[in-house]
mmCIF file of C-alpha atoms and ligand atoms in Angstrom:
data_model
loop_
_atom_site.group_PDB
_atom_site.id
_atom_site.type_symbol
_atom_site.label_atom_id
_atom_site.label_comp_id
_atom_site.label_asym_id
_atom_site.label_seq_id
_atom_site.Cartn_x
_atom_site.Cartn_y
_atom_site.Cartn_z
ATOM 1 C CA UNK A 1 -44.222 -161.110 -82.827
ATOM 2 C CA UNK A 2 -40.790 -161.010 -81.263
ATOM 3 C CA UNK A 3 -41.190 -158.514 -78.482
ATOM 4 C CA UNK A 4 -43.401 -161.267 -76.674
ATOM 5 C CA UNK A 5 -40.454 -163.216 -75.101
ATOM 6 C CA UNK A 6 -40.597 -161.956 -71.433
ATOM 7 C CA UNK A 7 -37.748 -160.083 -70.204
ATOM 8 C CA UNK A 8 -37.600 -161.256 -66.723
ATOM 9 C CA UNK A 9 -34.858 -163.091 -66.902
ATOM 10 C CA UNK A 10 -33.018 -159.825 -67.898
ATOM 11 C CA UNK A 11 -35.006 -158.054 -64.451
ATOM 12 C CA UNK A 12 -33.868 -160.298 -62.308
ATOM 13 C CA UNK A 13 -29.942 -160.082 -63.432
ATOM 14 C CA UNK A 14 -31.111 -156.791 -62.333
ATOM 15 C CA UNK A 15 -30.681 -155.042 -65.918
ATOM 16 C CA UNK A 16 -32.911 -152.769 -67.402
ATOM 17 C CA UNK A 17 -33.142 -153.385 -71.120
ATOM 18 C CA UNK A 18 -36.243 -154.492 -72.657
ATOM 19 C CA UNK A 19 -35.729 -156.328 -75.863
ATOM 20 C CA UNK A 20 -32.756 -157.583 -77.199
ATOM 21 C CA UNK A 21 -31.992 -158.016 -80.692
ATOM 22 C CA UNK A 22 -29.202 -160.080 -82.183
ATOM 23 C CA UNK A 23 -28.126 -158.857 -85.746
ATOM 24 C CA UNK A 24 -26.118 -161.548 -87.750
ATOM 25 C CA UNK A 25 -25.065 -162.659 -91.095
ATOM 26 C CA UNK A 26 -24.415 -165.866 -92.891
ATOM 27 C CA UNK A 27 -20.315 -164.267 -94.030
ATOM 28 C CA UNK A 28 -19.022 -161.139 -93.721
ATOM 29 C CA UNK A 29 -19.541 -157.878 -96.428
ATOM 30 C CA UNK A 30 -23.115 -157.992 -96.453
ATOM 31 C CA UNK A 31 -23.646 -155.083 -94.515
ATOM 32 C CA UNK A 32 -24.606 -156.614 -91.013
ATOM 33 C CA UNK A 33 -22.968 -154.233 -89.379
ATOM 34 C CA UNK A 34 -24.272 -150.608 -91.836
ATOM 35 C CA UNK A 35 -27.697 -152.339 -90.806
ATOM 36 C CA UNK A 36 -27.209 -153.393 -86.835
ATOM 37 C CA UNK A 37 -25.511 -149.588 -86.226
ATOM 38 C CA UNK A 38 -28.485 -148.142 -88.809
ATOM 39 C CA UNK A 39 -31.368 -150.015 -86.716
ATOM 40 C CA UNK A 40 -30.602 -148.723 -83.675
ATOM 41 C CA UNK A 41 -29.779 -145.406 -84.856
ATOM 42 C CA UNK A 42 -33.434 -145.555 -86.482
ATOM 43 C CA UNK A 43 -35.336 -147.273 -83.776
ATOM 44 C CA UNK A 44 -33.894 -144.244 -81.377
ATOM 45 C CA UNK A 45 -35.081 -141.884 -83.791
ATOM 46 C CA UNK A 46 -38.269 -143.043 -84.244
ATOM 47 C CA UNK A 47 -38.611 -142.506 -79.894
ATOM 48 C CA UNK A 48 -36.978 -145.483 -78.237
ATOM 49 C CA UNK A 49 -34.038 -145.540 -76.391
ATOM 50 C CA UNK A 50 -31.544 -147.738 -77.659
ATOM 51 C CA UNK A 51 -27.713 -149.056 -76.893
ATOM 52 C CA UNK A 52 -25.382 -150.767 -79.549
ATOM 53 C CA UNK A 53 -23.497 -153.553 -78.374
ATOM 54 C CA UNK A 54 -20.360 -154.775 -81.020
ATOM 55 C CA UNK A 55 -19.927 -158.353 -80.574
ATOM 56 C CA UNK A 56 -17.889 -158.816 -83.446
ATOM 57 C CA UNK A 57 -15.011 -159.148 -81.777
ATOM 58 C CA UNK A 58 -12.801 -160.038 -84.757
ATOM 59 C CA UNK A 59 -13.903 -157.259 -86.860
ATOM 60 C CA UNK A 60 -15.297 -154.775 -84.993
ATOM 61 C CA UNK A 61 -16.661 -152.093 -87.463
ATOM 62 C CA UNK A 62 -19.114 -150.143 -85.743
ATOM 63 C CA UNK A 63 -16.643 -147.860 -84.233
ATOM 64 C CA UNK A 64 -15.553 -146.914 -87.963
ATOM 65 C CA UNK A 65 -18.855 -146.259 -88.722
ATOM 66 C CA UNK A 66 -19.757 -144.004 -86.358
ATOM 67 C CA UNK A 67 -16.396 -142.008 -86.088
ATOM 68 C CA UNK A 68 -16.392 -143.025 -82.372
ATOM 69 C CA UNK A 69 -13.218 -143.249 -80.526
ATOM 70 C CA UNK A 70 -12.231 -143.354 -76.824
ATOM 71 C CA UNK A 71 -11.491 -145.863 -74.443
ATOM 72 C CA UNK A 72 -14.271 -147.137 -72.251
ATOM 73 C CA UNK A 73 -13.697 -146.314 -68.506
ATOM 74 C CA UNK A 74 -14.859 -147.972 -65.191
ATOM 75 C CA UNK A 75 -17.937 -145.892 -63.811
ATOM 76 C CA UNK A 76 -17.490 -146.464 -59.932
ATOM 77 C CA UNK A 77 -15.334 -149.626 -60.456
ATOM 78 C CA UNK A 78 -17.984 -151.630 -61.492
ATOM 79 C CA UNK A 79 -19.722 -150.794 -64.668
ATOM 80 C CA UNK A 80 -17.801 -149.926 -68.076
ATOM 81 C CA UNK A 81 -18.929 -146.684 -69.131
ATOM 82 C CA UNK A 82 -19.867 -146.650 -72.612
ATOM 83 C CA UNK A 83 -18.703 -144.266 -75.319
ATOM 84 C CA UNK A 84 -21.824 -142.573 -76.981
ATOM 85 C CA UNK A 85 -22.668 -141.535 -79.872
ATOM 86 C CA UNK A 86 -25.154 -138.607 -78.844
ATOM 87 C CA UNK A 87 -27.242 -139.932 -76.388
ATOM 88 C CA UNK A 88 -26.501 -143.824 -77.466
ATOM 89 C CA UNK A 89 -24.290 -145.637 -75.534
ATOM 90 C CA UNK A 90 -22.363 -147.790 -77.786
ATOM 91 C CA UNK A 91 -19.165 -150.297 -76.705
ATOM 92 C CA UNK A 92 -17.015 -152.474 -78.879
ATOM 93 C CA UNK A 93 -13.948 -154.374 -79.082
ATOM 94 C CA UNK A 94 -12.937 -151.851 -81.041
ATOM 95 C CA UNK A 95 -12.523 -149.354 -78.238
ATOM 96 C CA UNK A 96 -10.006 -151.569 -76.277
ATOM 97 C CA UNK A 97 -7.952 -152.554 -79.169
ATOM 98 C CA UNK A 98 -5.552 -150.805 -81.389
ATOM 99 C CA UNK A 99 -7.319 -150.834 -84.968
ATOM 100 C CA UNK A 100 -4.149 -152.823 -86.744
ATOM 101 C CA UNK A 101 -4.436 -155.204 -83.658
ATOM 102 C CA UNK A 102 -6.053 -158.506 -84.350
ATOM 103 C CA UNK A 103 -7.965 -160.351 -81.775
ATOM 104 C CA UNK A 104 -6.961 -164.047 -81.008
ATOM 105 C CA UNK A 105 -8.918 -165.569 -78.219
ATOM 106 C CA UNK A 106 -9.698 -169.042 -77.458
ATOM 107 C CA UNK A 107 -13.163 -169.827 -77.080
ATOM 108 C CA UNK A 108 -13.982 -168.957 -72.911
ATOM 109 C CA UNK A 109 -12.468 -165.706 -73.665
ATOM 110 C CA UNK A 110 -14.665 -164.907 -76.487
ATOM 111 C CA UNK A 111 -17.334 -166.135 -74.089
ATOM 112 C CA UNK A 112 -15.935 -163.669 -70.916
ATOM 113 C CA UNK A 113 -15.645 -160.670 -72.591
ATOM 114 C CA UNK A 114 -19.268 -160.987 -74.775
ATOM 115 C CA UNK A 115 -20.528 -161.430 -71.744
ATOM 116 C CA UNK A 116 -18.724 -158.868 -69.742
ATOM 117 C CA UNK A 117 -19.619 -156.112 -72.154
ATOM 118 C CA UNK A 118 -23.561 -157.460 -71.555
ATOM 119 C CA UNK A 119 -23.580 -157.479 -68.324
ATOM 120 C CA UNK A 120 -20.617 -155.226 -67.210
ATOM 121 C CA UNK A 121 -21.275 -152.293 -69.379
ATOM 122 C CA UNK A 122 -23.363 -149.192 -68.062
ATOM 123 C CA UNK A 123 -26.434 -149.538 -70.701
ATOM 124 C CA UNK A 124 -28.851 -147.365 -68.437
ATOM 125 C CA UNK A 125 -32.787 -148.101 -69.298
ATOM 126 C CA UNK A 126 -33.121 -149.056 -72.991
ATOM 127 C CA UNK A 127 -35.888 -149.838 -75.044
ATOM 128 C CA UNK A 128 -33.248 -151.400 -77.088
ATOM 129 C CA UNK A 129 -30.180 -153.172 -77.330
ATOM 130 C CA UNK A 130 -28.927 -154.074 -80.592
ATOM 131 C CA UNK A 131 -26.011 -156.269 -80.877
ATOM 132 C CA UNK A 132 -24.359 -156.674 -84.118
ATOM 133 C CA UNK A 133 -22.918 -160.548 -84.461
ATOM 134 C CA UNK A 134 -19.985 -161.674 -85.753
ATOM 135 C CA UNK A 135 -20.726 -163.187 -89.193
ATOM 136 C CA UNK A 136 -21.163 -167.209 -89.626
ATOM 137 C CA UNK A 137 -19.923 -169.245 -86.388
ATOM 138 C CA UNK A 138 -22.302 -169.958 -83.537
ATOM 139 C CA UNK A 139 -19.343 -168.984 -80.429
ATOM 140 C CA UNK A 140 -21.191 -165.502 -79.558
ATOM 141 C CA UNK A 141 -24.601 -166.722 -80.479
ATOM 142 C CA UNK A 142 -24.098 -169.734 -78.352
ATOM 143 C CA UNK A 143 -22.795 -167.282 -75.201
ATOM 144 C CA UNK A 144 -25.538 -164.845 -76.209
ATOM 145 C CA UNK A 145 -27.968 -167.916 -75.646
ATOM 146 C CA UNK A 146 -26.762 -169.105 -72.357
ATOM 147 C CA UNK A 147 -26.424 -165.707 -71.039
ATOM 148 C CA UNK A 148 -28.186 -163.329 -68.585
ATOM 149 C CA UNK A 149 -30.128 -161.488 -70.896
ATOM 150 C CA UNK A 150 -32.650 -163.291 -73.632
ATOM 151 C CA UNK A 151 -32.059 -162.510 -77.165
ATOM 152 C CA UNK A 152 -35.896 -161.331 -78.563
ATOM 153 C CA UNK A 153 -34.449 -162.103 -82.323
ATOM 154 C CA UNK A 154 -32.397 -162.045 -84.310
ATOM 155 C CA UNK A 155 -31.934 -160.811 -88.021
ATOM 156 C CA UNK A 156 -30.160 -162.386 -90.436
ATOM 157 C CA UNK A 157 -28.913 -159.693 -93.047
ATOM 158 C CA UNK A 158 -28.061 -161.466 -96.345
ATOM 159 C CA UNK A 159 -27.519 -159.890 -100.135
ATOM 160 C CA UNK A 160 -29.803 -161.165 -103.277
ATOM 161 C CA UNK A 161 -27.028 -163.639 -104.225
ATOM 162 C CA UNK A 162 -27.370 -167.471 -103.909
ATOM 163 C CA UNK A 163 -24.300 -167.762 -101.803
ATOM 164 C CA UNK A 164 -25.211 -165.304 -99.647
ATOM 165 C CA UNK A 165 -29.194 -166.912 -99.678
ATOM 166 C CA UNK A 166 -26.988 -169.816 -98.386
ATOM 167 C CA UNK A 167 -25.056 -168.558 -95.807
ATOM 168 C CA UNK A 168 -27.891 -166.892 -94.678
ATOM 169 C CA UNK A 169 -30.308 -170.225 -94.107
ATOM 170 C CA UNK A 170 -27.256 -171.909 -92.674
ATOM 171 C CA UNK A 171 -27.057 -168.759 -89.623
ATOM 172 C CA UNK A 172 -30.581 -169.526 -89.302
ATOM 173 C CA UNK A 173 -30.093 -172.993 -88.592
ATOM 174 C CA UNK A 174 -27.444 -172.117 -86.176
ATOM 175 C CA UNK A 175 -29.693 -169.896 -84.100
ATOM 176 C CA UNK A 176 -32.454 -171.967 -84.044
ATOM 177 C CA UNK A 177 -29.571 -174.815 -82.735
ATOM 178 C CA UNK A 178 -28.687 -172.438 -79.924
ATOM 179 C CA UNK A 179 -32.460 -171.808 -79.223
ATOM 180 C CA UNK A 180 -32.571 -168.045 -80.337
ATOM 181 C CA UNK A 181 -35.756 -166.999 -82.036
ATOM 182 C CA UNK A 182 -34.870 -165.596 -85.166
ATOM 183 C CA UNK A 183 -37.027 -162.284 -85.989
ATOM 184 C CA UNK A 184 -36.466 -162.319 -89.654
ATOM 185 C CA UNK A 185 -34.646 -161.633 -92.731
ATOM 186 C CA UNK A 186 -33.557 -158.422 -94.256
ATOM 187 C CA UNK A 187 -32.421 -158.137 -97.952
ATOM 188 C CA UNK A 188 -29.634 -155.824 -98.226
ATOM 189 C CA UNK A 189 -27.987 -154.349 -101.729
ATOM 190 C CA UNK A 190 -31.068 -155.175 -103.336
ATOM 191 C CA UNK A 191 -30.946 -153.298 -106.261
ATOM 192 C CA UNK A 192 -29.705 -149.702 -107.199
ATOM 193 C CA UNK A 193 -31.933 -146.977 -108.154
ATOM 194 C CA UNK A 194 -30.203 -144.284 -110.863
ATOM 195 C CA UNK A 195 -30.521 -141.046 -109.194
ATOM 196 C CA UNK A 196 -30.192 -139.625 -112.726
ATOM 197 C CA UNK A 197 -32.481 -142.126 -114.908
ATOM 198 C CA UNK A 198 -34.678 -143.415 -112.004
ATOM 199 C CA UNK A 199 -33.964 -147.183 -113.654
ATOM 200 C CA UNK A 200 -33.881 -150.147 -111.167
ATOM 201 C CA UNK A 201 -30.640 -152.138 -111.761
ATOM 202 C CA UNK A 202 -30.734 -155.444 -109.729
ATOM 203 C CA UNK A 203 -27.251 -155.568 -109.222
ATOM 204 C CA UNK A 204 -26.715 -158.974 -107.280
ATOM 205 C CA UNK A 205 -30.281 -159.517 -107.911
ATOM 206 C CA UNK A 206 -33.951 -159.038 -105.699
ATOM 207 C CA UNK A 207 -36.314 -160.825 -104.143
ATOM 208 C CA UNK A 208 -34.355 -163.979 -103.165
ATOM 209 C CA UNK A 209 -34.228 -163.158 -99.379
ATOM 210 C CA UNK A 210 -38.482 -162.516 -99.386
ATOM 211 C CA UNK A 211 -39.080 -165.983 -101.045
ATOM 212 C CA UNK A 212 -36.269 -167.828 -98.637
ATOM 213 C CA UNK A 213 -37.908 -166.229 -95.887
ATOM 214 C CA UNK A 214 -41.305 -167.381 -96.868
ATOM 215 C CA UNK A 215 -40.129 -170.710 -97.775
ATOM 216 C CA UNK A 216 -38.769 -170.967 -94.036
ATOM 217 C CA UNK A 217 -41.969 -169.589 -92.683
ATOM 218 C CA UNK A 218 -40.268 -167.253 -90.997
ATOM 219 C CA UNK A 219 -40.937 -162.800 -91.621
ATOM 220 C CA UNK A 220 -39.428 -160.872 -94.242
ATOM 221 C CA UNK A 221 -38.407 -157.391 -92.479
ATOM 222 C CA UNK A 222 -37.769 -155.536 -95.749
ATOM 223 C CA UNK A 223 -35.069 -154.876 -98.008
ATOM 224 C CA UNK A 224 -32.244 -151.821 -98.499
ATOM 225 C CA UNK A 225 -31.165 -151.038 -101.722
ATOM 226 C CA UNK A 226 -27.829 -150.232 -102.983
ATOM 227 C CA UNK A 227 -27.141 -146.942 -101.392
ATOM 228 C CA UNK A 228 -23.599 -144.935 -102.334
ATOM 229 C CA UNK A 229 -24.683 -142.438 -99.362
ATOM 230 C CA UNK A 230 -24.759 -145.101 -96.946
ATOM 231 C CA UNK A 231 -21.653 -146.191 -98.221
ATOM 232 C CA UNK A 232 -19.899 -142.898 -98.015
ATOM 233 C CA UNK A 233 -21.040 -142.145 -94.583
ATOM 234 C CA UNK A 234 -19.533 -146.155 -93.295
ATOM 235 C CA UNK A 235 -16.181 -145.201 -95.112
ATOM 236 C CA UNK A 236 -16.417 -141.189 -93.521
ATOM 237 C CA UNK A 237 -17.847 -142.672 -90.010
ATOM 238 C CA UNK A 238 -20.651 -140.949 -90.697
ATOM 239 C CA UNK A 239 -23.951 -142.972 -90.807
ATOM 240 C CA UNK A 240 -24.954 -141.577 -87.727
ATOM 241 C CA UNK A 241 -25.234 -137.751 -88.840
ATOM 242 C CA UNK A 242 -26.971 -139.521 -92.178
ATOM 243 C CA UNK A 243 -29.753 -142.361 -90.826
ATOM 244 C CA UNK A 244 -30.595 -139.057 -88.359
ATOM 245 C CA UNK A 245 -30.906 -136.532 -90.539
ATOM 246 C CA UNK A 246 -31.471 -137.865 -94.170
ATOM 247 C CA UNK A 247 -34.755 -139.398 -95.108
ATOM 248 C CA UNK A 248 -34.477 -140.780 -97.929
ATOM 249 C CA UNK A 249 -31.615 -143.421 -96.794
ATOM 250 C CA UNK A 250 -33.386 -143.989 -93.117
ATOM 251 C CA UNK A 251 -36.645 -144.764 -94.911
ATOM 252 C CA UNK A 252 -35.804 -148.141 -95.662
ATOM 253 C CA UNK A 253 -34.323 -148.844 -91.960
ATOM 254 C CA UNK A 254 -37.955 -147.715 -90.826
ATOM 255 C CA UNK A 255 -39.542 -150.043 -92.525
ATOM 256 C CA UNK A 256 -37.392 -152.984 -90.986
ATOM 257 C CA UNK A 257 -37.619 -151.210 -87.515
ATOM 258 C CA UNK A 258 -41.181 -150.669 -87.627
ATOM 259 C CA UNK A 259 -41.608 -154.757 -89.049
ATOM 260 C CA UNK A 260 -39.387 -155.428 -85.838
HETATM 261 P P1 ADP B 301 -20.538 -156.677 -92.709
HETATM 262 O O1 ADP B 301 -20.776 -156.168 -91.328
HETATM 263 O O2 ADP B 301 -21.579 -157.645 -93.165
HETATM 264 O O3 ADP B 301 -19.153 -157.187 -92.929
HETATM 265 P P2 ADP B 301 -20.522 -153.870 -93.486
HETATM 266 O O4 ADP B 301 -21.696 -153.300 -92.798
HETATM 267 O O5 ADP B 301 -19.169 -153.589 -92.927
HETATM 268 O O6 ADP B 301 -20.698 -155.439 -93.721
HETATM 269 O O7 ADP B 301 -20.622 -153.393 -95.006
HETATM 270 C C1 ADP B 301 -19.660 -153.749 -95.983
HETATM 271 C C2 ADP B 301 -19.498 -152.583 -96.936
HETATM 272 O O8 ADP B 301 -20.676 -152.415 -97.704
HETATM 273 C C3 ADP B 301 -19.255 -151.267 -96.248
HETATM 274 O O9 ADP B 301 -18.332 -150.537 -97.001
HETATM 275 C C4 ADP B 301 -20.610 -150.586 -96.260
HETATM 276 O O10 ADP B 301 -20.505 -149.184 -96.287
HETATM 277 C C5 ADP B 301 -21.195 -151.095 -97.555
HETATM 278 N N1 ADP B 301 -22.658 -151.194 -97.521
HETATM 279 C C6 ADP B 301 -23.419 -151.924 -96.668
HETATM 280 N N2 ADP B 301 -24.721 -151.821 -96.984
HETATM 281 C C7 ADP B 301 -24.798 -150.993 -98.053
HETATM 282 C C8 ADP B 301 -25.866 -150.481 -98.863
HETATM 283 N N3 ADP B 301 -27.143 -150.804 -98.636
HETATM 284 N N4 ADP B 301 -25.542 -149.650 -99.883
HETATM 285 C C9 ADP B 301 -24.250 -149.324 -100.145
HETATM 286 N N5 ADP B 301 -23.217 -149.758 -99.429
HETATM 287 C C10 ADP B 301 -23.476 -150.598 -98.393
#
């Protein structure tokens, strides 16, 4: 169970979030980020409270998503004040940057500002924090591990494809090299249901992120299908009016959320 890591570490820093949860891919376009921003919209729907942390710093998407915009602003010069997205308190790279900007850091500035927006930022009590990785390279994980807050898990979001399968076992490697506990896998664009026929079409394919999971012992959270809603609402920034208020394309988050 991954809620059993202790978080006194995270007391002591004097923070007040329960359980962190790392959400990372193997390479980018598999929908880490539709699922990170989708989890915690879920898991605060389903009564926790919950913060959403953008750590991917190169590509930060979660703004887009959520039609947020704004520029974070020092609460009482010392905490960042979040933007929110109703009552969640979401920051990102995003927010600071201009969105045709591109981000070129060397490696202990990556490491300041990941863990300035940890520690810095004005999360309030959460149940939650989920923190949506950059895809592949272990730089944030590896902050995220020596930092002042202990990850609970992290998921590893991969498609049905081989590659992706790949990529996938390879981030798991890397977080078990930087001595994060990985929660488990979640299989997303796994298959397409017609809405007019009913068919299942296994686009990229199904099933291959259940039996890599099993073969690494480690969970299976569930699997998302192919979803042109939850596309539509990403490209519209969106998701969060749909995973709140639509559900038929939040029930597969819950399942992941409740296998959390
Ligand atoms: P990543 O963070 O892995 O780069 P994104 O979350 O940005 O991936 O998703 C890539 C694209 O795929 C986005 O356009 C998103 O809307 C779409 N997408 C992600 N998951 C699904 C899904 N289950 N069904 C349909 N579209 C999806």
């Amino acid at each position: 169970h991954t809620h059993a890591r202790p978080a006194a570490r995270a007391g002591q820093a004097g923070l007040r979030i329960k359980t962190v949860i790392a959400v990372g891919s193997g390479k980018g376009g598999v929908g880490k980020s539709t699922v990170a921003a989708s989890l915690a919209l879920t898991l605060e729907r389903l009564g926790s409270t919950v913060g959403l942390m953008d750590a991917d710093v190169y590509g930060p998407s979660i703004p887009h998503l959520l039609g947020l915009e704004g520029k974070p602003t020092l609460e009482g010069k010392q905490k960042i004040q979040p933007i929110r997205c109703g009552q969640m308190p979401v920051m990102s790279m995003g927010f600071l940057i201009a969105p045709d900007q591109a981000v070129i850091w060397r490696g202990p500035m990556l490491h300041q500002s990941i863990t300035q927006f940890l520690t810095e930022t004005a999360w309030g009590e959460l149940d939650y924090l989920i923190i949506d990785m950059p895809p592949g390279t272990g730089d944030v994980a590896l902050t995220l591990s020596q930092g002042a807050m202990p990850i609970a898990g992290a998921v590893v979001v991969c498609t049905p494809q081989e590659v992706a399968l790949l990529d996938a076992v390879k981030a798991i490697s890397m977080f078990g090299t930087v001595k994060i506990p990985v929660a488990g896998m979640v299989e997303n664009m796994s298959g397409f249901v017609c809405p007019d026929c009913n068919k299942r079409y296994d686009i990229f394919g199904a099933g291959g992120a259940r039996a890599k999971a099993e073969e690494l012992s480690i969970p299976f959270l569930g699997e998302i299908p192919i979803d042109p809603v939850l596309r539509q609402a990403g490209d519209d920034g969106q998701l969060a009016d749909v995973i709140r208020n639509d559900a038929r394309a939040r029930a597969p988050m819950e399942k992941v959320a409740q296998s959390l």
